[in-house]
Coordinates of C-alpha atoms in Angstrom, one line a residue:
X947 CA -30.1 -21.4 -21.9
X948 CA -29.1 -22.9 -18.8
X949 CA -30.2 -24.8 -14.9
X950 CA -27.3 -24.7 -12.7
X951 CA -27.9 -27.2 -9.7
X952 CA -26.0 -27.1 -6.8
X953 CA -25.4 -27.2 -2.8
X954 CA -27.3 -23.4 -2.3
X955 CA -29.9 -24.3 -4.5
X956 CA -30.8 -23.9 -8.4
X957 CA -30.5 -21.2 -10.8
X958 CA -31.4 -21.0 -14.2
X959 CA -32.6 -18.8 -17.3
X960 CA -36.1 -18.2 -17.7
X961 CA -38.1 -20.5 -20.7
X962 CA -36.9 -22.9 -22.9
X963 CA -37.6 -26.5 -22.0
X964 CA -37.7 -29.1 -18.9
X965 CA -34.4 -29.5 -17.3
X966 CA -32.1 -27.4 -19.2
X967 CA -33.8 -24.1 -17.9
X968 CA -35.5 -23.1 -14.6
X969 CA -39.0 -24.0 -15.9
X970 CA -41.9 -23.9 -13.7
X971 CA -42.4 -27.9 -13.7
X972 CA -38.5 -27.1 -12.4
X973 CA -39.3 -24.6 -9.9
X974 CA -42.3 -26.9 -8.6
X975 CA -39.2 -30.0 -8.5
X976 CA -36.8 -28.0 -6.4
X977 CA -39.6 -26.3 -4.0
X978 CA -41.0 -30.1 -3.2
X979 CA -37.8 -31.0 -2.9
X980 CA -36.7 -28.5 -0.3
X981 CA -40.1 -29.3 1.5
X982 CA -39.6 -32.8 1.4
X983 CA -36.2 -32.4 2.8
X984 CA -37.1 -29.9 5.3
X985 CA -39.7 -32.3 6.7
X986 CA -37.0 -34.8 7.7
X987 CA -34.6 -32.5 8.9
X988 CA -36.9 -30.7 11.0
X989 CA -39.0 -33.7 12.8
X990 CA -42.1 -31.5 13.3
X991 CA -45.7 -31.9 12.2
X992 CA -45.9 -28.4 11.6
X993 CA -43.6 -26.2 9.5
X994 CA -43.0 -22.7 8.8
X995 CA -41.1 -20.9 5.8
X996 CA -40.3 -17.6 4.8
X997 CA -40.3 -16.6 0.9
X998 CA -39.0 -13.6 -0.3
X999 CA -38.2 -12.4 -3.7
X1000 CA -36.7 -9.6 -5.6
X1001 CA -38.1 -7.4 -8.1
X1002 CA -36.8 -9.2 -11.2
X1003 CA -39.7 -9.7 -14.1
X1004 CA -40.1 -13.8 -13.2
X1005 CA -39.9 -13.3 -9.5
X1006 CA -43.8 -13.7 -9.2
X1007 CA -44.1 -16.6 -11.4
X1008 CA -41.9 -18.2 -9.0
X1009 CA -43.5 -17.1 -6.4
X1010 CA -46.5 -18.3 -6.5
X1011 CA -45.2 -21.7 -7.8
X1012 CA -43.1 -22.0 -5.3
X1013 CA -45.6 -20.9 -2.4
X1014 CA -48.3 -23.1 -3.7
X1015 CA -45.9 -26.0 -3.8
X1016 CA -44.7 -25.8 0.0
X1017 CA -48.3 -25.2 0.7
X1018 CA -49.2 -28.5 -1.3
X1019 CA -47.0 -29.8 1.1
X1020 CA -48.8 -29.2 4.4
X1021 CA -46.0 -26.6 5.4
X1022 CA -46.8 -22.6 6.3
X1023 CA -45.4 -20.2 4.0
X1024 CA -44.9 -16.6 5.2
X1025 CA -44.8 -14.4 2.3
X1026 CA -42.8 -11.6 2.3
X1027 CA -43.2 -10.4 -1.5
X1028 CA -40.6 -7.8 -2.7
X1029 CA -37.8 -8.2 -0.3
X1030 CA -34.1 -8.5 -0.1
X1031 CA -31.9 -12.0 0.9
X1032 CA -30.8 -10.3 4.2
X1033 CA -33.9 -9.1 5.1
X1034 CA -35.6 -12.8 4.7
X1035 CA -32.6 -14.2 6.2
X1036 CA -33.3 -12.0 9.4
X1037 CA -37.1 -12.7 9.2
X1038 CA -36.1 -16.5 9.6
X1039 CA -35.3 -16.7 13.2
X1040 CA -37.3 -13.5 14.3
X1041 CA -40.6 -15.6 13.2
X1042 CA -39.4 -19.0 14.1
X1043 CA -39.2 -20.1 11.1
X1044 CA -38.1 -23.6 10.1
X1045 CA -36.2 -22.6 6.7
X1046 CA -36.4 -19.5 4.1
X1047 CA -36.2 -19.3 0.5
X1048 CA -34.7 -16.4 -1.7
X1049 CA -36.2 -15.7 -4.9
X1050 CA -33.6 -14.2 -6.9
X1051 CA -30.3 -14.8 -9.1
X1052 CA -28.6 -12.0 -7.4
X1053 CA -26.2 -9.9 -10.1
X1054 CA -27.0 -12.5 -13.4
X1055 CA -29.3 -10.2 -16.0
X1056 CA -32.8 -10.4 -16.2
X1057 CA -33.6 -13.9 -17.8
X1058 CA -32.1 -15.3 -14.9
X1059 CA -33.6 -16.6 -11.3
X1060 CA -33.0 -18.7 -8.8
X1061 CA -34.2 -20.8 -5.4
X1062 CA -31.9 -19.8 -2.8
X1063 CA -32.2 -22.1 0.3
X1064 CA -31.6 -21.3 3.9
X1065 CA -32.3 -23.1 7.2
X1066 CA -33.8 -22.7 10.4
X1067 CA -31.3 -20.0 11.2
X1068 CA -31.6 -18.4 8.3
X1069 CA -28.2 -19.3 6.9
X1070 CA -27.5 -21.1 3.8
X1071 CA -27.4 -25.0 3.8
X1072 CA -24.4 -26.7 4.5
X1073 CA -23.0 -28.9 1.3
X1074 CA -24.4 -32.2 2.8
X1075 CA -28.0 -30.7 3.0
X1076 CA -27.8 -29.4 -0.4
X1077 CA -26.9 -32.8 -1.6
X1078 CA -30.0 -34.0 -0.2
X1079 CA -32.4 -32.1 -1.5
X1080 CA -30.6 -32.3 -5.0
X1081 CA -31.1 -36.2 -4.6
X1082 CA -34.9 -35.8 -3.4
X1083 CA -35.1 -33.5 -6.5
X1084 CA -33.9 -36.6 -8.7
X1085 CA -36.2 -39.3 -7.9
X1086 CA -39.0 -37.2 -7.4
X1087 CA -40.7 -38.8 -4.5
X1088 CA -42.5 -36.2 -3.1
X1089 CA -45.5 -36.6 -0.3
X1090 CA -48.2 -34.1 -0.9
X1091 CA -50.8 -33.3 2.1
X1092 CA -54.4 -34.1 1.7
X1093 CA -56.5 -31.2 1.9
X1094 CA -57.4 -31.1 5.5
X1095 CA -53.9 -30.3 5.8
X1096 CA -52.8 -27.9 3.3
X1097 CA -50.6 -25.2 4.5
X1098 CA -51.6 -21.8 4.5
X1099 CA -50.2 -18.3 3.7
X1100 CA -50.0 -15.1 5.9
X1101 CA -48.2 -12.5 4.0
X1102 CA -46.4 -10.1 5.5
X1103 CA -44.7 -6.6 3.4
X1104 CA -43.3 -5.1 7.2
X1105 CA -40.0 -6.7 6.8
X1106 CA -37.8 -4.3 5.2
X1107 CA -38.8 -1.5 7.6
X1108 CA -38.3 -4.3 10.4
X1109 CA -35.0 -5.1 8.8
X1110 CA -34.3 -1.0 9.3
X1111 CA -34.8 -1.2 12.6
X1112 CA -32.9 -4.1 13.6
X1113 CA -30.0 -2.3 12.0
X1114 CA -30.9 0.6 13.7
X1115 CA -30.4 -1.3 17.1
X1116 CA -27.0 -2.5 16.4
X1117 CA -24.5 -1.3 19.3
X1118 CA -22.5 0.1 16.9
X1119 CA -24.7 2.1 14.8
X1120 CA -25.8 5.3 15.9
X1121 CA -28.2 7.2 14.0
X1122 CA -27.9 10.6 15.6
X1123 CA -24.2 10.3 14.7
X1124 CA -24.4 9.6 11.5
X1125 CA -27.7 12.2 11.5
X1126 CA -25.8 15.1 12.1
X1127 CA -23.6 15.0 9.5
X1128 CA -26.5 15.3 7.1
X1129 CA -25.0 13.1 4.4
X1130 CA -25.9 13.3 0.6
X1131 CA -26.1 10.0 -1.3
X1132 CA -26.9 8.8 -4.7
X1133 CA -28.3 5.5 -4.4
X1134 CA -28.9 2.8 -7.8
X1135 CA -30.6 0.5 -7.1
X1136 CA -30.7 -1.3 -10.3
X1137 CA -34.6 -1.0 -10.7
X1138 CA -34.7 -3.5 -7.9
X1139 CA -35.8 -3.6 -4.5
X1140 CA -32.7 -2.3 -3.0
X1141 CA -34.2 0.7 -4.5
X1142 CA -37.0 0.3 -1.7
X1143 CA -34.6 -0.7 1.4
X1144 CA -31.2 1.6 0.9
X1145 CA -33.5 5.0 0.6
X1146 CA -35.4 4.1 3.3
X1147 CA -32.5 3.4 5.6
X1148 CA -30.5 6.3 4.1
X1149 CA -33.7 8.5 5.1
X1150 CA -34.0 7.1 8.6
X1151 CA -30.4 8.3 9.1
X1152 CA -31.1 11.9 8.0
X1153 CA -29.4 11.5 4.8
X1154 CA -30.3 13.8 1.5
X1155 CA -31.6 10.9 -1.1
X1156 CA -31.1 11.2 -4.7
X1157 CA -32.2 8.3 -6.5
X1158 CA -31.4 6.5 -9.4
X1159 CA -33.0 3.7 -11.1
X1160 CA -35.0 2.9 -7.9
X1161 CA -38.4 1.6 -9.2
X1162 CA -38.5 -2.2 -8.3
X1163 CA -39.7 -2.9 -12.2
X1164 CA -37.3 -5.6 -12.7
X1165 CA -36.1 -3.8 -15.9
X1166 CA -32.6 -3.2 -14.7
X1167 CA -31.1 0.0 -16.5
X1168 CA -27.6 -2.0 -17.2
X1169 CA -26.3 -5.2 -16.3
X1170 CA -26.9 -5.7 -12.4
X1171 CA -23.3 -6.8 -11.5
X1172 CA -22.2 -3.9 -9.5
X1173 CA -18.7 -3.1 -11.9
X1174 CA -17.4 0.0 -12.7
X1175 CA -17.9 -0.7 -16.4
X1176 CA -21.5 -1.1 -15.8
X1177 CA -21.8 2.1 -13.2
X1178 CA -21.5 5.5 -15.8
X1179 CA -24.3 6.7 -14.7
X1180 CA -24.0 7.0 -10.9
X1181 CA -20.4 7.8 -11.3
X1182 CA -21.3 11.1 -13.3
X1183 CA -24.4 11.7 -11.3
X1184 CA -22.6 11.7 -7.5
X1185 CA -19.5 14.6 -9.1
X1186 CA -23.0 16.5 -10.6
X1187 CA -25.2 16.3 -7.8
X1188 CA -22.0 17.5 -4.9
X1189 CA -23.0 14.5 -3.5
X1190 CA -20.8 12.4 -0.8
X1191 CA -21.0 9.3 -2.2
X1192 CA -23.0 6.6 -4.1
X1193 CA -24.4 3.7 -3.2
X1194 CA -24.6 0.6 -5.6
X1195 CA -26.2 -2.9 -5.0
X1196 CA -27.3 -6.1 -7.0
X1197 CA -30.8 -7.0 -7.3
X1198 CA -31.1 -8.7 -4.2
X1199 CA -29.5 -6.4 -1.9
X1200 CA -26.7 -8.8 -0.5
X1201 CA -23.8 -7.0 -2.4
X1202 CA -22.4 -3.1 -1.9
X1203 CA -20.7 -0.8 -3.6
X1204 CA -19.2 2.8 -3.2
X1205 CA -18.7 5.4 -5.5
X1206 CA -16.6 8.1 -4.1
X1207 CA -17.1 11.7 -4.1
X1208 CA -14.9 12.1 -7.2
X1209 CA -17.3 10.3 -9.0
X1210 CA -14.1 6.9 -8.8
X1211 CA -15.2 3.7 -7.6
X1212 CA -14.4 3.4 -3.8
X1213 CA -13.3 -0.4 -5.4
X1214 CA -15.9 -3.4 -4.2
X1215 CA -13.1 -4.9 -2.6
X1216 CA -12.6 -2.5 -0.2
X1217 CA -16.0 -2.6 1.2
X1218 CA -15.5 -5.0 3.5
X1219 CA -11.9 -2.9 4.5
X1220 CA -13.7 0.1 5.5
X1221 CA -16.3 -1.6 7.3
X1222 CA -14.1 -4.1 9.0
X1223 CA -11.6 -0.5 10.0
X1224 CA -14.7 0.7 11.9
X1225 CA -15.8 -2.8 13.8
X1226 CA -12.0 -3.4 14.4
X1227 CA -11.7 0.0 15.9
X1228 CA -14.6 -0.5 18.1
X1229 CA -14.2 -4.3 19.4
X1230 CA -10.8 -6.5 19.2
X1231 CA -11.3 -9.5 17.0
X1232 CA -10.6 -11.9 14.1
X1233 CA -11.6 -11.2 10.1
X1234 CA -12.1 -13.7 7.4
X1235 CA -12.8 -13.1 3.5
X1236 CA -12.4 -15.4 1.0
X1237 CA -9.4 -16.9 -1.0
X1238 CA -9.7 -14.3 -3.4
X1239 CA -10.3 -11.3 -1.6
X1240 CA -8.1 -8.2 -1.1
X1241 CA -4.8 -8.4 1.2
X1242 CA -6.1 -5.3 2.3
X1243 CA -8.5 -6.6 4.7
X1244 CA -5.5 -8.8 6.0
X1245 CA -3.2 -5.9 6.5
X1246 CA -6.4 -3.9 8.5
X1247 CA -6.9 -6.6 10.3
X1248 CA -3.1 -6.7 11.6
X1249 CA -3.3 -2.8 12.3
X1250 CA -5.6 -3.8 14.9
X1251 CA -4.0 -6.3 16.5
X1252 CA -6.3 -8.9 15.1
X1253 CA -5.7 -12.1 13.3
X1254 CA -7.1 -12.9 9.7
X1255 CA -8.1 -15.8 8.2
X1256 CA -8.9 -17.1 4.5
X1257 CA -11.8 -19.4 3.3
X1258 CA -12.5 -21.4 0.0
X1259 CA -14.9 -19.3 -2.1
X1260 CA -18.2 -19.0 -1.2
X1261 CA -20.7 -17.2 1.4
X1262 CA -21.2 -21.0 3.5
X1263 CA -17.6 -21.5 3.5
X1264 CA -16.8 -18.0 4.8
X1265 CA -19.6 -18.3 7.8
X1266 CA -18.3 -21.4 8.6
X1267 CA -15.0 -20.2 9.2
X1268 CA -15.5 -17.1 10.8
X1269 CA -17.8 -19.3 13.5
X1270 CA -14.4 -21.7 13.7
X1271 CA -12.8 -18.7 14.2
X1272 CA -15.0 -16.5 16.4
X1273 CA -14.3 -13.4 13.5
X1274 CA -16.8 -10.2 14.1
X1275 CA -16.8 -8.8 11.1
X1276 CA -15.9 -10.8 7.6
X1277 CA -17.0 -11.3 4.0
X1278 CA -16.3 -11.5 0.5
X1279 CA -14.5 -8.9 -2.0
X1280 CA -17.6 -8.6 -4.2
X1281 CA -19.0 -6.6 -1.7
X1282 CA -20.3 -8.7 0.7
X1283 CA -20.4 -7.6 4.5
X1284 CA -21.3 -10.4 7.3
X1285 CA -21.3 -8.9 10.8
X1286 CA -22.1 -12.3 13.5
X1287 CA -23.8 -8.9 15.6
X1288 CA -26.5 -8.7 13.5
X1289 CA -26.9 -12.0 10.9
X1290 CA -24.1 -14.6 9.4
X1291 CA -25.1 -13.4 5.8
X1292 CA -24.0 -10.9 3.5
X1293 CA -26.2 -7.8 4.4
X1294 CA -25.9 -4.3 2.2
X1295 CA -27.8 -2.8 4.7
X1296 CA -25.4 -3.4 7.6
X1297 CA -22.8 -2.6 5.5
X1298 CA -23.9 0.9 4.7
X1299 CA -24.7 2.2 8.9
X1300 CA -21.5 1.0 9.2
X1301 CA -19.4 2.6 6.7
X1302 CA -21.7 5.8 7.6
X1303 CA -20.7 5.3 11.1
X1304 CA -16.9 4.9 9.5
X1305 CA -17.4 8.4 7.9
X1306 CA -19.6 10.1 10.6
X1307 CA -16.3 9.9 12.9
X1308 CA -13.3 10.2 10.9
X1309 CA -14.6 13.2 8.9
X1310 CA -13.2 14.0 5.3
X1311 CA -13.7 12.5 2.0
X1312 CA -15.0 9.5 0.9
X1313 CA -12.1 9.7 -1.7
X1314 CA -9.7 10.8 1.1
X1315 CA -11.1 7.2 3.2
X1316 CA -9.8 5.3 0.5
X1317 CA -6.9 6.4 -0.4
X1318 CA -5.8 5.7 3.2
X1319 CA -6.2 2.6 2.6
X1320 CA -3.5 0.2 1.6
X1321 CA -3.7 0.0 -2.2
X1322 CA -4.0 -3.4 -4.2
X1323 CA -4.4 -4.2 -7.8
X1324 CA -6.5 -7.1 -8.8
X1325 CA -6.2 -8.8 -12.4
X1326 CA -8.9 -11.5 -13.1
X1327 CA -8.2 -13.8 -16.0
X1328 CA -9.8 -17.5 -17.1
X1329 CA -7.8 -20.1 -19.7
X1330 CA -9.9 -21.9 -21.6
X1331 CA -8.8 -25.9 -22.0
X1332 CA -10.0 -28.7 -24.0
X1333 CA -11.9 -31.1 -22.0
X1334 CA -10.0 -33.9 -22.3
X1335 CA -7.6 -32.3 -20.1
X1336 CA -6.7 -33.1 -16.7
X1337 CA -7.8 -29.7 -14.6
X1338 CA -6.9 -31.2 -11.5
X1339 CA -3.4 -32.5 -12.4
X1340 CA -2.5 -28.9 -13.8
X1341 CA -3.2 -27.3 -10.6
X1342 CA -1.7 -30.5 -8.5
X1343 CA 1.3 -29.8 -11.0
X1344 CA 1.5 -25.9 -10.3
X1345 CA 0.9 -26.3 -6.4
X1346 CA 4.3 -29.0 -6.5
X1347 CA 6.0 -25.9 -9.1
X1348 CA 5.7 -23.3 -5.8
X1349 CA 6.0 -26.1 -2.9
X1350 CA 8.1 -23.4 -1.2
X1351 CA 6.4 -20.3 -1.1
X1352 CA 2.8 -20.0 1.1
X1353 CA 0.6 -22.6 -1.0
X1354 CA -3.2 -23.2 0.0
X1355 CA -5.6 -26.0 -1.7
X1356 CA -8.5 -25.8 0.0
X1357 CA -9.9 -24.5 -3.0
X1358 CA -8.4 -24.6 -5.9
X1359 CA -4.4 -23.4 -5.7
X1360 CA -3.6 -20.2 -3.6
X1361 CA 0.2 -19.1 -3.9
X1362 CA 0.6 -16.7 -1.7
X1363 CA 4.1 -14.6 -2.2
X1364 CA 5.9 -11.8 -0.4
X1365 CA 4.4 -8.8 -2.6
X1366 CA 1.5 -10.6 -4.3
X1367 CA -0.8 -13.4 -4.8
X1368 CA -2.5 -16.0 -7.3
X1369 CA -5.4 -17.9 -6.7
X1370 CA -6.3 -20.7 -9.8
X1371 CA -10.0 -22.3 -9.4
X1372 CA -11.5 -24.8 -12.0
X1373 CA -15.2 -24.7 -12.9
X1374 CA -17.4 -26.7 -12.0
X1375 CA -19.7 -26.4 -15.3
X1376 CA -16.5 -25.8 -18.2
X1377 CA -12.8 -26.5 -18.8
X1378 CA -12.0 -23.3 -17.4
X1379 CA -8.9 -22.3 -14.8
X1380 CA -10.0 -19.0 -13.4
X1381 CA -6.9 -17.0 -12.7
X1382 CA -7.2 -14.0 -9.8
X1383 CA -4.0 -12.6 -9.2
X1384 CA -2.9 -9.0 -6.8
X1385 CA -0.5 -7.2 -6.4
X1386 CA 0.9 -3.1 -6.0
X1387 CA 0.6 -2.2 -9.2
X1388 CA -2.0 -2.8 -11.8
X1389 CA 1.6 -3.9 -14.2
X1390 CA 2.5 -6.2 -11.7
X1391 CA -0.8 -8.3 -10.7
X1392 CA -1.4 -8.5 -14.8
X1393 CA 2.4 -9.7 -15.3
X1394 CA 2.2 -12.4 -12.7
X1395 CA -1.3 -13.7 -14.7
X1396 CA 0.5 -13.6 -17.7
X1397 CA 3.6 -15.9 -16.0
X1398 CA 1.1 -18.4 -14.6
X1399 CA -1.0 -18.7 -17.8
X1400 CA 2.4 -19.1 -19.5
X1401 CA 3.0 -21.9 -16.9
X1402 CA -0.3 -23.6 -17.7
X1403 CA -0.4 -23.7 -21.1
X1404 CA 3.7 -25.1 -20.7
X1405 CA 2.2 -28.0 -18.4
X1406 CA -0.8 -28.9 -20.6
X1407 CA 0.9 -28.6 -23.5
X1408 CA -1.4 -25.9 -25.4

């Protein structure tokens, strides 16, 4: 069993005892926390916060401690109930909100959940801000309102069909486009309540639905993460149905995946390549993923006469640089789609008008779409190590080893070569190297793991 805390907020499994798990007396911590914090950041007398959760079995447990805590507080809670993290990320700024907070543990299984924390924007907090409410969290100093000044509680279940219809608005989205081609789509959505949102935007845009595992139960059917190892059942069902593609996303809606036509997996990584070829071929501009995302979107980006950018790993990291950089469209290879024109968060929703927009007006295949595509093989390895080991001097001693070729340590060690890549990242919790390495072939990206794992274990002497 395990509590993660960190700079977005906390996530742990469910049960078990006080800080080693995500507890309630835990959830009740981190909320105050959050409320405390947001007090002294905001410098107003009366505050405002959106909750939001998704469908997962603890999700109302949490809820309701977490609501009753900022309430306890003297600060306003807007309750979204079943929701998605774009959709309370929009509802932030639209109702003038002074922060947000997610209630979900996004791909982890079932016993998982988390406090996701977001701020006045509806963006997630910046690493100093998460420091400070992790130190608030540690001493425990909280100031709870007398009752006169309890907050109160308007709920509020309009937001994912609001959330339709700001999508709906985007410039480039055009429903009657994408309505005339009269798509067919087989949508998981992991039991979860992407299996409210993507039907109902799929249905606004004239699209044939067939569903699949889309009763927000919180039982998911396999294990959320949105692999093709974990995605049989969609796979078959799009090649049995004639449909023209499948839809995949995580429990909390912020990550997308594509099955093709063929029943193949369009490849999560190339998400954010599809949807970037549509913005880019609409409006000149910048892209930025992370570190360990596809060359793909690089090369794309190049095709149209754009410039690309890389970010250390992680959705704050990647907003801040695409604001640095003034990128329209950017994200992260898991699936992740940030467009500035609507929200700086990852947004399945977005993702999905677009890529429909994407098909609507090239025509063909979504098999044909991909394999236009230039094509990358990714290899994703870890090496465990003894923890008396020096992490950071084995990737100090690699990064001096390839001084010559292209070598980023912003996070971690990026080497990038002619033909290929490798991108080594220590953990935070273990003794772990994480090794992510691409290249053309599937022979090649999994030979250059082996070479630097070779490397590794020669430096540290395993």
């Amino acid at each position: 069993m395990t509590l993660i805390k960190s700079i977005s907020g906390i996530r742990g499994t469910i049960g078990g005892s006080t800080g080693d798990n995500l507890t309630p007396i835990d959830a009740v911590k981190f909320a105050a926390a959050y409320g405390t914090w947001l007090k002294q950041y905001a410098q107003k007398e009366e505050l405002k916060v959106v909750i939001g959760r998704d469908a997962r079995l603890s999700g109302e447990m949490i809820q309701n401690l977490v609501v009753s805590t900022l309430v306890g507080l003297g600060i306003d809670v807007i309750d979204l109930g079943l929701s998605t993290t774009p959709t309370v990320e929009i509802a932030v700024p639209i109702e003038g909100a002074d922060g947000g907070i997610i209630l979900t543990a996004s791909h982890n299984p079932k016993e998982w959940n988390a406090l996701k924390l977001l701020n006045e924007k509806g963006e997630f907090l910046d690493a100093e801000q998460g420091a400070l409410i992790l130190g608030l969290a540690e001493k425990e100093a909280f100031d709870f309102a007398e009752v006169d000044d309890l907050g109160s509680i308007v709920r509020n279940d309009a937001y994912i069909d609001i959330h339709i219809d700001e999508v709906l608005k985007l410039p480039l989205v055009d429903a009657n486009t994408i309505r005339a081609k009269k798509f067919k789509v087989v949508v998981d959505g992991v039991n979860s309540t992407g299996g409210i949102a993507i039907p109902k935007l799929l249905k606004e845009l004239g699209a044939e639905v067939i569903e699949l595992y889309c009763d927000p139960t919180g039982h998911f059917p396999h294990n959320p993460e949105p692999l093709k190892e974990h995605l049989g059942d969609i796979c078959g069902l799009v090649v049995k149905e004639g449909a023209d593609f499948g839809i995949v996303v995580d429990p909390d809606v912020d990550r997308l995946a594509f099955i093709s036509n063929d029943g193949e997996m369009f490849g999560e990584e190339y998400t954010l390549v599809a949807c970037a070829d549509y913005v880019l071929g609409k409006t000149k501009g910048n892209t930025v993923s992370n570190l360990s995302s596809s060359r793909a979107l690089r090369d794309i980006t190049q095709q149209h006469g754009g410039t690309y950018e890389a970010a250390a790993v992680g959705e704050v990291n990647v907003v801040a640089k695409m604001k640095a950089t003034d990128a329209i469209i950017g994200g992260e290879g898991n699936g992740g789609i940030i467009y500035p024109e609507s929200h700086y968060g990852r947004d399945s929703l977005v993702g999905t008008a677009l890529f429909l927009m994407l098909l609507a007006e090239k025509g063909g295949t979504v098999a044909e779409l991909r394999a236009s595509y230039p094509s990358y093989f990714m290899s994703k390895n870890k090496i465990q190590l003894t923890p008396e080991l020096d992490v950071d001097g084995i990737l100090n001693a690699i990064a001096e080893k390839y001084k010559d070729e292209d070598v980023s340590t912003i996070d971690g060690v990026k080497i990038d070569f002619p033909q290929n890549w490798v991108h080594l990242r220590k953990s935070n919790t273990e003794p772990i190297i994480r090794i992510y390495t691409e290249a053309k072939s599937q022979k090649e990206a999994d030979g250059l793991a082996e070479r630097i794992i070779g490397q590794i274990k020669e430096i540290a002497n395993l």
